[in-house]
Structures are given as structure tokens and as C-alpha cells.
Amino acid sequence: MPTSHSSRTTAEWQAADAAHFLHPFTDFQGLARKGSRIIARADNIYLWDTEGHQILDAMSGLWCVNVGYGQTALIDAATSQLEALPFYNAFFQTATQPAIALAELLAQVTPPQFRHVFFGSSGSEGNDTVVRMVRRYWEVLGQPQRQIIISRRNAYHGSTVAGSSLGGMEGMHAQGGAPVPGIVHIQQPYWWEHGRAAGLSRDEFGRVAAGWLEAEILARGPENVAAFIGEPVQGAGGVIIPPATYWPEIQRICDRYGVLVVSDEVICGFGRTGSWFGCQTFGFKPDLMTFAKGVTSGYIPLGGVMVGERIARVLIEQGGEFNHGYTYSGHPVACAVGLANVNLLRKLDLVRHVHDDVGPYLAQVFAELAGHPLVGDAETCGLMGALLLVKDKARGTPFAPEVEIGMVCRGHCFAQGVIMRAVGDRMIIAPPLVITRTQIDEMVALIRRCLDLTLADAQARGWLD
Ligand SMILES: *Cc1c(COP(=O)(O)O)cnc(C)c1O
């Protein structure tokens, strides 16, 4: 533990936390009663709390610490840049070297339609930029009525006003007036919930789900639709992996009506799915890509939007001044860390490590977990995975919602020293890309133990009948 913090007990930290710190997406009073778990340090894929417990971080922080904790290349990059130039802006016809170099590197590692980037500090800001940029694009082209952006239910695109509006989370829309006008949502491509009961194969369902986009475009009038936005794999929504038929069909539909395609790669980008970007795994060609999280492995906030040439050429050649930007667009320290991170991904060959080695291995061990009596479905894509917990395996019957089986399982995970996230009844993971096969075995053994403990609870409390 850092000595400067070690003079206070965990209880004292918890009291100060409850007294002053309003946590994101948290029931403040509920947490205050329980007390936060305070994380003090980390290395590789492990965390330690202030009580000294070791925890295997199967969520990479919050889907971001892709290169794992403690990478000196990133730490050194931040330190040297802080010394040389901690900040300068890019507003007034100035630039900094790390921002230029990272823009150049991102143009190299992203698909070929991308040669330009617009920087911000987070995924939410990136999606705010997306909203303004797609509408601006159509204005410049003389089609200002193209305002509507189509997204999906249960999508997550951040928590600013634009992000929560683009997102399809009911709980977020219920508070604070989202969605703002001009953003509509179609159903998500979740086969288990929306395809299985109808007797559709996954591939058939993928085409049906993409068809909902075409129906929405036609209902709104194609001349009014600016863009479609989606995560290649819905992350916060519960690792909803679409059928292979889905994205190519989405692309075909958008091409047909001239609608821009936006891939929110905040989670899927930088190797998570076994390609550099999720759109490459799923076979589509977006006009814009939002990124954040994995670009710096979470060591420092950075996000932005890759701008495809279709849009960049119009904005550059005909757009004049684009009245949008952030103080920290192209922040030199963040960009220096981004550079070091992308270079490290390359040096360690982590995208291939996921694609050829640990991704297939995770798929294999998750397929074995599918045999567990609580698990109705087990799916992975690269290094993202989800286990659906069900009451009756043979029939696929869900637990009663008031049981909150996911939260029960998550409680066991915390106690057993592995971090999984519960999204409804889906238990999800997204471990650091540096994880080894041996560490996957260790992680899966912990997960299996937690499933057993959850099953024992379910039996003891009569939730299975
Ligand atoms: C996390 C996330 C965001 C929001 O990113 P922030 O940095 O939290 O603003 C946007 N889109 C997706 C897909 C995300 O997972």
C-alpha cells in the first residue's frame, strides 16, 4: 500500500467515502450502509484491497485495463510527458507532439477508411461528438432534415445527455429527460430473449433483427435518418453477442438508404474481440468509430472518434469551422499514454494472443461451464464472456426477478476473490488481454466455485422450484 495513505483504517476510509463521495450508478444510501471495498493497488491481472485481499480482476477495471496493471511503458510515458509539457490545448492553431503522433498511429491501426481522429476524454464525450458530427455532415451536404439517429434498446453509449439518449437503458431514460429528440431505438439482437422462443436459429434471427432497422428507417423516412449506432458486442447490456448474420445485414441496409454507420468501439476496440476493432470481427465498415477505455488501457482518461473519409472530406473541404471541442481534446499526457499503450499492444502481439490463443481457450472453458446446472447459455467473443443463469436448465426458464440471482452470484465472486459483473441474470467477464491460459484456469476455477455456492443458495432457499 502507498505509505502516504496507510495511516487510516479501512473503516475510516469507508466513513469518509460515505460522507463525501457520490459514486457513479450507485444507490448512495445503500452503499453508505454497506461500505465500499477500497482498492489500494494492482499488478498484472490482480487487485488488492485495503484489507490485503487479492482479487482476480476478470473485468479489466471497467473493460479498460487491456494491457494489465503495472506496465512501466505507460507509467514512464506519462511521467516524461508530465515533465516536458503537462498540458497545452489544440484550439488556437496549436498542437502537441503526442497528439499528432497518436493521431498518425491510430490512422495506421484502424481500418483503411479512417485517416482522421477527433479527440475527447471519454466514451461519452466521443458519442457527443458523434451526434454533433453526423448532423453537421448532413447539414453541410444540404440535407439538414437528416437528424434521426437510430440506436438499440439495452445499448450503452455513455452517461452524458447525448450518451444516455443514444443508449437504450430504460433505467437511465427514466431519470433526467433522456432521450433527447431525434434519437430512436430498435430492439437489440439478443437471440436468447427475442429469437429463441420464436423458434429461429441464431443466423435466421440475426437477419430478422437487422430487418428491424430497415423497418424503422422506412417508418421514419430514409431522407430523415442520419445514422445508425451500435456496439459490435453490447457490453454493459450483458455481453450480447449478435449472430454472425447481423452486422453484414445492418451494413447492407445502411448502404441502401445512405445512412451512416457508427460503431461504438469503446469496449470492442483495441483487441477485445480478437481483432483490432469489433467491426473487423463482425465484418462491417463503419463511417465513424467511437473509442475510449482500451486506447490507454484506462491508465488515464482518453477517448475520441475515428472519422471515416466519407465524412472527413466533407467536413474538411466544405464544412468551414466545426464549432465543437473539449479543453482536453488531444491532451498531451493522455495521448502519450495512448501511444505507449498502442505500441505495447503491438509489441506484445496482444491482438493475436487473443485471436489465436486465449480467446479460443476461453471459448473452450466456457463451453465446459455450460454444463453447470445453473448455466443456461455460455458465450464468448474474444476475451468477453457471459454466463446466463437459469432456474431450469432443460427448459431455459429464468429465475424470478426478485431473486436477483446475478447479484447473489456476484456477492460470492467478491468474497471468493474474482470480479465478475452481474447484468440481470447474465454473469459477465472481460479480463485483461495479457491473461495467460494458466490464469484463465485459475479464473474459471473461481467462477465454478461461485456457481456452486450460488446453486447451494438456490437450493437452500427454494428458488429452484
Ligand atoms: C463505457 C462505454 C461508453 C462510455 O464511456 P465513458 O468513458 O464512461 O464515458 C460508451 N460506449 C460504450 C460501448 C461503453 O462501454
Coordinates of C-alpha atoms and ligand atoms in Angstrom, one line a residue:
M1 CA 0.0 0.0 0.0
P2 CA 1.2 3.5 -0.7
T3 CA 2.5 4.7 2.6
S4 CA 1.0 8.1 2.3
H5 CA -2.5 6.6 2.5
S6 CA -1.7 3.8 5.0
S7 CA -2.4 5.7 8.2
R8 CA -6.2 5.3 8.0
T9 CA -8.1 2.1 8.6
T10 CA -10.5 0.7 6.1
A11 CA -13.4 1.7 8.3
E12 CA -12.1 5.3 8.3
W13 CA -11.8 5.4 4.5
Q14 CA -15.3 4.0 4.2
A15 CA -16.7 6.6 6.5
A16 CA -15.0 9.4 4.6
D17 CA -16.2 7.8 1.3
A18 CA -19.8 7.7 2.5
A19 CA -19.6 11.3 3.8
H20 CA -18.3 12.9 0.6
F21 CA -18.1 10.8 -2.5
L22 CA -21.2 10.2 -4.6
H23 CA -20.3 7.1 -6.7
P24 CA -21.5 6.7 -10.3
F25 CA -24.5 4.4 -10.9
T26 CA -24.9 3.8 -7.2
D27 CA -27.7 3.8 -4.6
F28 CA -25.9 6.2 -2.3
Q29 CA -27.7 5.2 0.9
G30 CA -27.4 1.5 0.2
L31 CA -23.6 1.8 -0.3
A32 CA -23.2 4.0 2.7
R33 CA -24.8 1.3 4.9
K34 CA -22.6 -1.4 3.4
G35 CA -19.3 0.4 2.9
S36 CA -17.2 0.4 -0.2
R37 CA -14.5 -2.1 -0.8
I38 CA -11.4 0.1 -1.2
I39 CA -8.9 -1.0 -3.8
A40 CA -5.4 0.0 -2.9
R41 CA -3.0 -1.4 -5.6
A42 CA -2.8 -3.7 -8.5
D43 CA -0.4 -5.8 -10.6
N44 CA -0.9 -7.7 -13.9
I45 CA -4.5 -9.1 -13.5
Y46 CA -4.7 -8.9 -9.7
L47 CA -6.0 -6.2 -7.3
W48 CA -5.5 -5.9 -3.6
D49 CA -7.9 -4.1 -1.3
T50 CA -7.0 -2.2 1.9
E51 CA -7.6 -5.4 3.9
G52 CA -4.9 -7.1 1.8
H53 CA -7.3 -9.5 0.0
Q54 CA -6.1 -10.5 -3.5
I55 CA -8.8 -10.3 -6.2
L56 CA -8.5 -11.6 -9.8
D57 CA -9.9 -8.7 -12.0
A58 CA -11.9 -10.5 -14.6
M59 CA -13.4 -7.2 -15.7
S60 CA -10.2 -5.3 -16.5
G61 CA -11.2 -2.5 -14.2
L62 CA -14.2 -1.4 -16.2
W63 CA -13.5 -3.1 -19.6
C64 CA -10.4 -1.0 -20.0
V65 CA -7.1 -2.3 -18.4
N66 CA -6.3 -4.3 -21.5
V67 CA -2.6 -4.5 -21.0
G68 CA -3.0 -5.3 -17.3
Y69 CA -1.8 -3.3 -14.3
G70 CA 1.7 -2.1 -13.7
Q71 CA 3.0 -1.6 -17.2
T72 CA 6.1 0.6 -16.9
A73 CA 6.0 1.7 -20.5
L74 CA 2.7 3.5 -19.9
I75 CA 3.8 4.9 -16.5
D76 CA 7.1 6.2 -18.0
A77 CA 5.3 7.8 -20.9
A78 CA 3.0 9.7 -18.6
T79 CA 5.9 10.8 -16.3
S80 CA 8.1 12.1 -19.1
Q81 CA 5.2 13.9 -20.8
L82 CA 4.2 15.5 -17.5
E83 CA 7.7 16.8 -17.1
A84 CA 8.1 18.0 -20.7
L85 CA 4.6 19.5 -21.2
P86 CA 1.7 18.6 -18.9
F87 CA -0.8 20.5 -21.0
Y88 CA -1.4 22.5 -24.0
N89 CA -4.6 23.0 -25.9
A90 CA -5.3 22.3 -29.6
F91 CA -7.9 25.1 -30.0
F92 CA -5.9 28.1 -31.2
Q93 CA -4.0 26.7 -34.2
T94 CA -1.6 24.8 -31.9
A95 CA -0.9 21.1 -31.4
T96 CA 1.3 18.9 -29.3
Q97 CA 3.6 16.2 -30.5
P98 CA 1.9 13.3 -28.6
A99 CA -1.5 14.2 -30.1
I100 CA -0.1 14.3 -33.6
A101 CA 1.8 11.1 -33.2
L102 CA -1.2 9.2 -31.7
A103 CA -3.5 10.5 -34.5
E104 CA -1.0 9.2 -37.0
L105 CA -0.7 5.8 -35.2
L106 CA -4.5 5.4 -34.9
A107 CA -4.8 6.0 -38.6
Q108 CA -2.4 3.0 -39.1
V109 CA -4.1 0.6 -36.7
T110 CA -7.7 1.3 -37.6
P111 CA -9.4 0.1 -40.8
P112 CA -8.3 1.9 -44.0
Q113 CA -11.3 4.2 -44.3
F114 CA -10.0 6.1 -41.2
R115 CA -7.4 8.7 -41.6
H116 CA -8.6 11.3 -39.1
V117 CA -9.4 11.4 -35.4
F118 CA -11.3 13.8 -33.1
F119 CA -10.1 13.5 -29.5
G120 CA -12.0 13.8 -26.2
S121 CA -11.5 12.3 -22.8
S122 CA -14.1 9.6 -22.6
G123 CA -16.5 7.4 -24.5
S124 CA -19.5 9.6 -23.5
E125 CA -17.7 12.7 -25.0
G126 CA -16.9 10.7 -28.1
N127 CA -20.6 9.9 -28.6
D128 CA -21.5 13.6 -28.0
T129 CA -19.1 14.3 -30.8
V130 CA -20.7 11.6 -33.0
V131 CA -24.2 13.2 -32.6
R132 CA -22.9 16.7 -33.5
M133 CA -20.7 15.4 -36.3
V134 CA -23.2 13.3 -38.1
R135 CA -25.8 16.0 -38.0
R136 CA -23.2 18.6 -39.2
Y137 CA -22.2 16.3 -42.0
W138 CA -25.8 16.2 -43.4
E139 CA -26.2 19.9 -42.9
V140 CA -23.1 20.6 -44.9
L141 CA -24.4 18.3 -47.6
G142 CA -27.7 20.3 -47.8
Q143 CA -29.8 17.6 -46.1
P144 CA -30.4 19.2 -42.7
Q145 CA -33.6 17.2 -42.2
R146 CA -31.4 14.1 -41.7
Q147 CA -31.4 14.4 -37.9
I148 CA -32.6 11.0 -36.7
I149 CA -30.1 8.6 -35.1
I150 CA -31.2 5.1 -34.7
S151 CA -29.8 3.1 -31.8
R152 CA -30.9 0.0 -29.9
R153 CA -32.6 -0.9 -26.6
N154 CA -30.2 -2.0 -23.9
A155 CA -27.3 -0.3 -25.7
Y156 CA -24.8 1.6 -23.6
H157 CA -23.2 4.7 -25.1
G158 CA -22.2 6.6 -22.0
S159 CA -23.9 8.8 -19.5
T160 CA -23.8 12.4 -20.7
V161 CA -27.1 13.7 -22.1
A162 CA -26.2 12.5 -25.6
G163 CA -24.7 9.3 -24.4
S164 CA -27.7 8.3 -22.2
S165 CA -30.0 9.3 -25.1
L166 CA -28.2 7.2 -27.6
G167 CA -28.1 4.4 -25.1
G168 CA -31.1 2.2 -24.6
M169 CA -31.1 1.7 -20.9
E170 CA -34.6 2.0 -19.5
G171 CA -33.4 3.0 -16.1
M172 CA -31.4 5.9 -17.5
H173 CA -34.2 7.1 -19.7
A174 CA -36.4 7.1 -16.6
Q175 CA -34.3 9.8 -15.0
G176 CA -33.5 13.3 -16.2
G177 CA -35.3 13.6 -19.5
A178 CA -33.4 11.3 -21.9
P179 CA -33.6 10.6 -24.7
V180 CA -33.4 14.0 -26.3
P181 CA -35.4 14.5 -29.5
G182 CA -34.2 12.8 -32.7
I183 CA -32.9 9.6 -31.2
V184 CA -34.9 6.4 -31.5
H185 CA -34.3 2.8 -30.5
I186 CA -35.0 -0.6 -32.2
Q187 CA -34.8 -3.9 -30.4
Q188 CA -31.4 -5.4 -29.6
P189 CA -30.2 -8.6 -31.4
Y190 CA -30.4 -10.8 -28.3
W191 CA -31.3 -14.3 -29.6
W192 CA -31.9 -15.8 -26.2
E193 CA -34.7 -13.3 -25.4
H194 CA -36.1 -12.4 -28.8
G195 CA -35.3 -15.2 -31.2
R196 CA -35.2 -18.5 -29.3
A197 CA -38.9 -18.5 -28.3
A198 CA -39.9 -17.8 -31.9
G199 CA -38.0 -20.9 -33.0
L200 CA -35.5 -19.0 -35.0
S201 CA -31.9 -20.3 -35.5
R202 CA -29.3 -17.7 -34.4
D203 CA -28.5 -16.9 -38.1
E204 CA -32.1 -16.5 -39.0
F205 CA -32.6 -14.3 -36.0
G206 CA -29.7 -12.1 -37.0
R207 CA -31.3 -11.3 -40.3
V208 CA -34.7 -10.7 -38.6
A209 CA -33.1 -8.3 -36.0
A210 CA -31.3 -6.4 -38.8
G211 CA -34.7 -6.1 -40.6
W212 CA -36.0 -4.1 -37.6
L213 CA -33.5 -1.4 -38.7
E214 CA -34.9 -1.3 -42.2
A215 CA -38.5 -1.1 -40.9
E216 CA -37.5 1.8 -38.7
I217 CA -35.7 3.6 -41.5
L218 CA -38.8 3.2 -43.7
A219 CA -41.2 4.3 -41.0
R220 CA -39.2 7.5 -40.3
G221 CA -38.4 8.1 -44.0
P222 CA -34.9 7.4 -45.2
E223 CA -34.4 11.1 -46.0
N224 CA -34.7 11.9 -42.3
V225 CA -32.3 9.3 -41.0
A226 CA -28.7 10.4 -40.3
A227 CA -27.1 7.4 -38.8
F228 CA -27.3 4.1 -37.0
I229 CA -25.1 3.5 -33.9
G230 CA -24.3 0.2 -32.3
E231 CA -21.7 -1.6 -30.2
P232 CA -20.3 -4.6 -32.2
V233 CA -21.0 -6.6 -29.0
Q234 CA -23.2 -4.9 -26.4
G235 CA -21.0 -4.7 -23.3
A236 CA -22.8 -3.1 -20.4
G237 CA -26.0 -4.6 -21.7
G238 CA -24.7 -8.0 -20.7
V239 CA -22.2 -9.1 -23.4
I240 CA -24.9 -9.6 -26.0
I241 CA -23.1 -11.2 -28.9
P242 CA -25.1 -10.8 -32.2
P243 CA -25.4 -13.6 -34.6
A244 CA -22.8 -13.6 -37.4
T245 CA -25.5 -12.6 -39.9
Y246 CA -26.5 -9.4 -38.1
W247 CA -23.8 -6.8 -38.8
P248 CA -23.4 -7.6 -42.6
E249 CA -27.1 -7.2 -43.0
I250 CA -27.1 -3.9 -41.0
Q251 CA -24.3 -2.7 -43.3
R252 CA -26.3 -3.6 -46.4
I253 CA -29.4 -1.8 -45.1
C254 CA -27.5 1.4 -44.2
D255 CA -25.7 1.4 -47.6
R256 CA -29.1 1.0 -49.3
Y257 CA -30.5 4.2 -47.7
G258 CA -27.3 6.2 -47.4
V259 CA -27.4 6.0 -43.6
L260 CA -24.1 6.5 -41.8
V261 CA -22.9 3.6 -39.7
V262 CA -21.3 4.3 -36.3
S263 CA -19.5 1.6 -34.4
D264 CA -19.2 2.3 -30.7
E265 CA -15.9 0.5 -30.1
V266 CA -15.3 1.8 -26.6
I267 CA -15.2 -1.8 -25.3
C268 CA -14.6 -3.8 -28.5
G269 CA -11.7 -1.6 -29.8
F270 CA -8.0 -2.4 -29.3
G271 CA -8.2 -6.1 -29.4
R272 CA -11.0 -7.2 -27.1
T273 CA -12.8 -9.3 -29.7
G274 CA -9.6 -10.8 -31.2
S275 CA -9.3 -8.2 -34.0
W276 CA -8.1 -4.6 -33.6
F277 CA -11.7 -3.4 -33.8
G278 CA -15.0 -5.2 -33.3
C279 CA -16.2 -4.1 -36.8
Q280 CA -13.4 -6.3 -38.2
T281 CA -14.5 -9.3 -36.2
F282 CA -18.1 -8.8 -37.4
G283 CA -17.5 -7.8 -40.9
F284 CA -18.8 -4.2 -41.4
K285 CA -17.3 -0.9 -42.4
P286 CA -18.3 2.0 -40.2
D287 CA -18.1 5.7 -41.1
L288 CA -17.4 6.7 -37.5
M289 CA -15.9 4.7 -34.6
T290 CA -16.1 5.9 -31.0
F291 CA -13.2 4.7 -28.8
A292 CA -12.0 5.3 -25.2
K293 CA -11.3 2.7 -22.4
G294 CA -8.8 0.4 -24.2
V295 CA -6.9 3.2 -26.0
T296 CA -5.0 3.9 -22.8
S297 CA -5.9 0.7 -21.0
G298 CA -7.6 3.0 -18.6
Y299 CA -4.3 4.4 -17.2
I300 CA -5.5 7.9 -17.9
P301 CA -8.8 9.3 -19.5
L302 CA -8.8 9.5 -23.3
G303 CA -11.4 8.9 -25.9
G304 CA -12.5 10.1 -29.3
V305 CA -13.9 9.4 -32.6
M306 CA -12.3 8.0 -35.7
V307 CA -13.7 9.9 -38.7
G308 CA -14.0 8.0 -41.9
E309 CA -13.0 9.7 -45.2
R310 CA -16.6 9.9 -46.4
I311 CA -17.3 12.4 -43.5
A312 CA -13.8 13.9 -43.1
R313 CA -13.6 15.0 -46.7
V314 CA -17.0 16.8 -46.5
L315 CA -16.1 18.5 -43.1
I316 CA -12.6 19.5 -44.2
E317 CA -13.4 20.7 -47.8
Q318 CA -16.9 22.2 -47.3
G319 CA -17.6 22.5 -43.6
G320 CA -15.7 25.6 -42.5
E321 CA -15.4 25.9 -38.8
F322 CA -16.7 22.9 -36.7
N323 CA -18.0 24.6 -33.5
H324 CA -17.2 21.7 -31.2
G325 CA -14.3 20.5 -29.0
Y326 CA -13.1 20.0 -25.4
T327 CA -10.4 21.6 -23.3
Y328 CA -8.7 18.2 -23.2
S329 CA -9.1 17.3 -26.9
G330 CA -5.6 15.9 -27.7
H331 CA -4.4 16.1 -24.1
P332 CA -0.6 15.6 -24.4
V333 CA -0.2 13.3 -21.4
A334 CA -3.3 11.2 -22.3
C335 CA -2.0 10.9 -25.9
A336 CA 1.5 10.0 -24.7
V337 CA 0.0 7.1 -22.7
G338 CA -2.2 6.2 -25.7
L339 CA 0.9 6.0 -27.8
A340 CA 2.7 3.8 -25.3
N341 CA -0.3 1.6 -24.9
V342 CA -0.9 1.0 -28.6
N343 CA 2.8 0.4 -29.1
L344 CA 2.7 -2.1 -26.3
L345 CA -0.3 -3.9 -27.7
R346 CA 1.8 -4.3 -30.9
K347 CA 5.0 -5.3 -29.2
L348 CA 3.3 -7.9 -27.1
D349 CA 1.2 -9.0 -30.1
L350 CA -1.8 -9.0 -27.9
V351 CA -4.4 -8.9 -30.6
R352 CA -3.1 -12.1 -32.0
H353 CA -2.7 -13.5 -28.5
V354 CA -6.5 -13.0 -28.1
H355 CA -7.4 -14.2 -31.5
D356 CA -5.2 -17.4 -31.7
D357 CA -4.6 -18.3 -28.1
V358 CA -6.5 -17.1 -25.1
G359 CA -9.7 -16.2 -27.0
P360 CA -10.2 -19.8 -28.3
Y361 CA -9.1 -21.1 -24.9
L362 CA -11.7 -19.0 -23.1
A363 CA -14.4 -20.3 -25.5
Q364 CA -13.4 -23.8 -24.7
V365 CA -13.5 -23.5 -20.9
F366 CA -16.8 -21.5 -21.1
A367 CA -18.3 -24.3 -23.2
E368 CA -17.4 -26.6 -20.3
L369 CA -19.0 -24.2 -17.8
A370 CA -22.2 -24.5 -19.9
G371 CA -22.6 -28.0 -18.4
H372 CA -23.1 -26.5 -14.9
P373 CA -26.7 -26.9 -13.7
L374 CA -27.2 -23.2 -13.2
V375 CA -25.9 -22.2 -16.6
G376 CA -28.5 -22.0 -19.5
D377 CA -26.1 -20.5 -22.0
A378 CA -22.4 -19.6 -22.2
E379 CA -21.0 -17.4 -24.9
T380 CA -17.7 -15.7 -25.6
C381 CA -16.3 -13.4 -28.2
G382 CA -12.5 -12.9 -28.0
L383 CA -12.0 -12.0 -24.3
M384 CA -15.6 -11.2 -23.4
G385 CA -17.8 -13.8 -22.0
A386 CA -21.3 -14.3 -20.5
L387 CA -23.0 -17.0 -18.5
L388 CA -26.8 -16.9 -18.4
L389 CA -28.0 -18.2 -15.0
V390 CA -31.3 -20.1 -15.3
K391 CA -33.7 -21.9 -12.9
D392 CA -34.5 -24.8 -15.1
K393 CA -31.6 -25.7 -17.4
A394 CA -33.6 -28.1 -19.6
R395 CA -36.4 -25.6 -20.4
G396 CA -34.2 -22.5 -20.1
T397 CA -36.6 -21.0 -17.5
P398 CA -35.3 -17.8 -15.9
F399 CA -35.3 -17.2 -12.1
A400 CA -38.0 -15.0 -10.6
P401 CA -36.6 -11.4 -11.0
E402 CA -36.9 -10.7 -7.2
V403 CA -34.4 -13.5 -6.5
E404 CA -31.7 -11.3 -8.2
I405 CA -29.6 -14.4 -8.9
G406 CA -26.9 -12.4 -10.6
M407 CA -26.4 -10.3 -7.5
V408 CA -26.2 -13.4 -5.4
C409 CA -23.5 -14.9 -7.6
R410 CA -21.7 -11.6 -7.8
G411 CA -21.6 -11.5 -4.0
H412 CA -19.9 -14.9 -4.0
C413 CA -17.4 -13.7 -6.6
F414 CA -16.4 -10.8 -4.5
A415 CA -16.0 -13.0 -1.4
Q416 CA -14.0 -15.6 -3.4
G417 CA -11.6 -13.1 -4.9
V418 CA -12.7 -12.8 -8.5
I419 CA -14.5 -9.8 -10.0
M420 CA -17.4 -10.7 -12.4
R421 CA -20.2 -8.3 -13.2
A422 CA -23.9 -9.2 -13.0
V423 CA -26.2 -7.8 -15.6
G424 CA -29.6 -9.1 -14.7
D425 CA -29.1 -12.9 -14.8
R426 CA -26.0 -12.7 -17.0
M427 CA -22.6 -13.0 -15.3
I428 CA -20.0 -11.4 -17.5
I429 CA -16.3 -11.1 -17.8
A430 CA -13.8 -9.2 -19.9
P431 CA -10.3 -10.0 -18.4
P432 CA -7.1 -8.1 -19.3
L433 CA -5.8 -9.2 -22.7
V434 CA -2.5 -10.2 -21.1
I435 CA -4.2 -13.1 -19.3
T436 CA -2.5 -16.5 -19.8
R437 CA -4.1 -19.9 -20.2
T438 CA -2.9 -20.8 -16.6
Q439 CA -4.6 -17.7 -15.3
I440 CA -7.8 -18.5 -17.3
D441 CA -7.8 -21.9 -15.5
E442 CA -7.4 -20.1 -12.2
M443 CA -10.2 -17.7 -13.1
V444 CA -12.6 -20.4 -14.2
A445 CA -11.9 -22.5 -11.1
L446 CA -13.0 -19.5 -9.0
I447 CA -16.1 -18.9 -11.2
R448 CA -17.1 -22.6 -10.9
R449 CA -16.8 -22.4 -7.2
C450 CA -19.0 -19.3 -7.2
L451 CA -21.6 -21.0 -9.4
D452 CA -21.6 -24.0 -6.9
L453 CA -22.1 -21.6 -4.0
T454 CA -24.9 -19.8 -5.8
L455 CA -26.5 -23.2 -6.7
A456 CA -26.3 -24.2 -3.0
D457 CA -28.1 -20.9 -2.0
A458 CA -30.8 -21.5 -4.7
Q459 CA -31.4 -25.0 -3.3
A460 CA -31.4 -23.9 0.3
R461 CA -33.7 -21.0 -0.2
G462 CA -36.1 -22.9 -2.5
W463 CA -35.5 -20.7 -5.6
L464 CA -35.4 -23.7 -7.9
D465 CA -39.0 -24.9 -7.6
Ligands
LIG1 C1 -18.0 2.8 -21.3 C2 -18.7 3.0 -22.5 C3 -19.0 4.3 -23.0 C4 -18.8 5.5 -22.2 O1 -17.5 5.7 -21.9 P1 -17.1 6.7 -20.7 O2 -15.6 6.8 -20.8 O3 -17.6 6.1 -19.4 O4 -17.8 8.0 -20.9 C5 -19.6 4.4 -24.3 N1 -19.8 3.3 -25.0 C6 -19.6 2.1 -24.6 C7 -19.8 0.9 -25.5 C8 -19.0 1.9 -23.4 O5 -18.8 0.6 -22.9

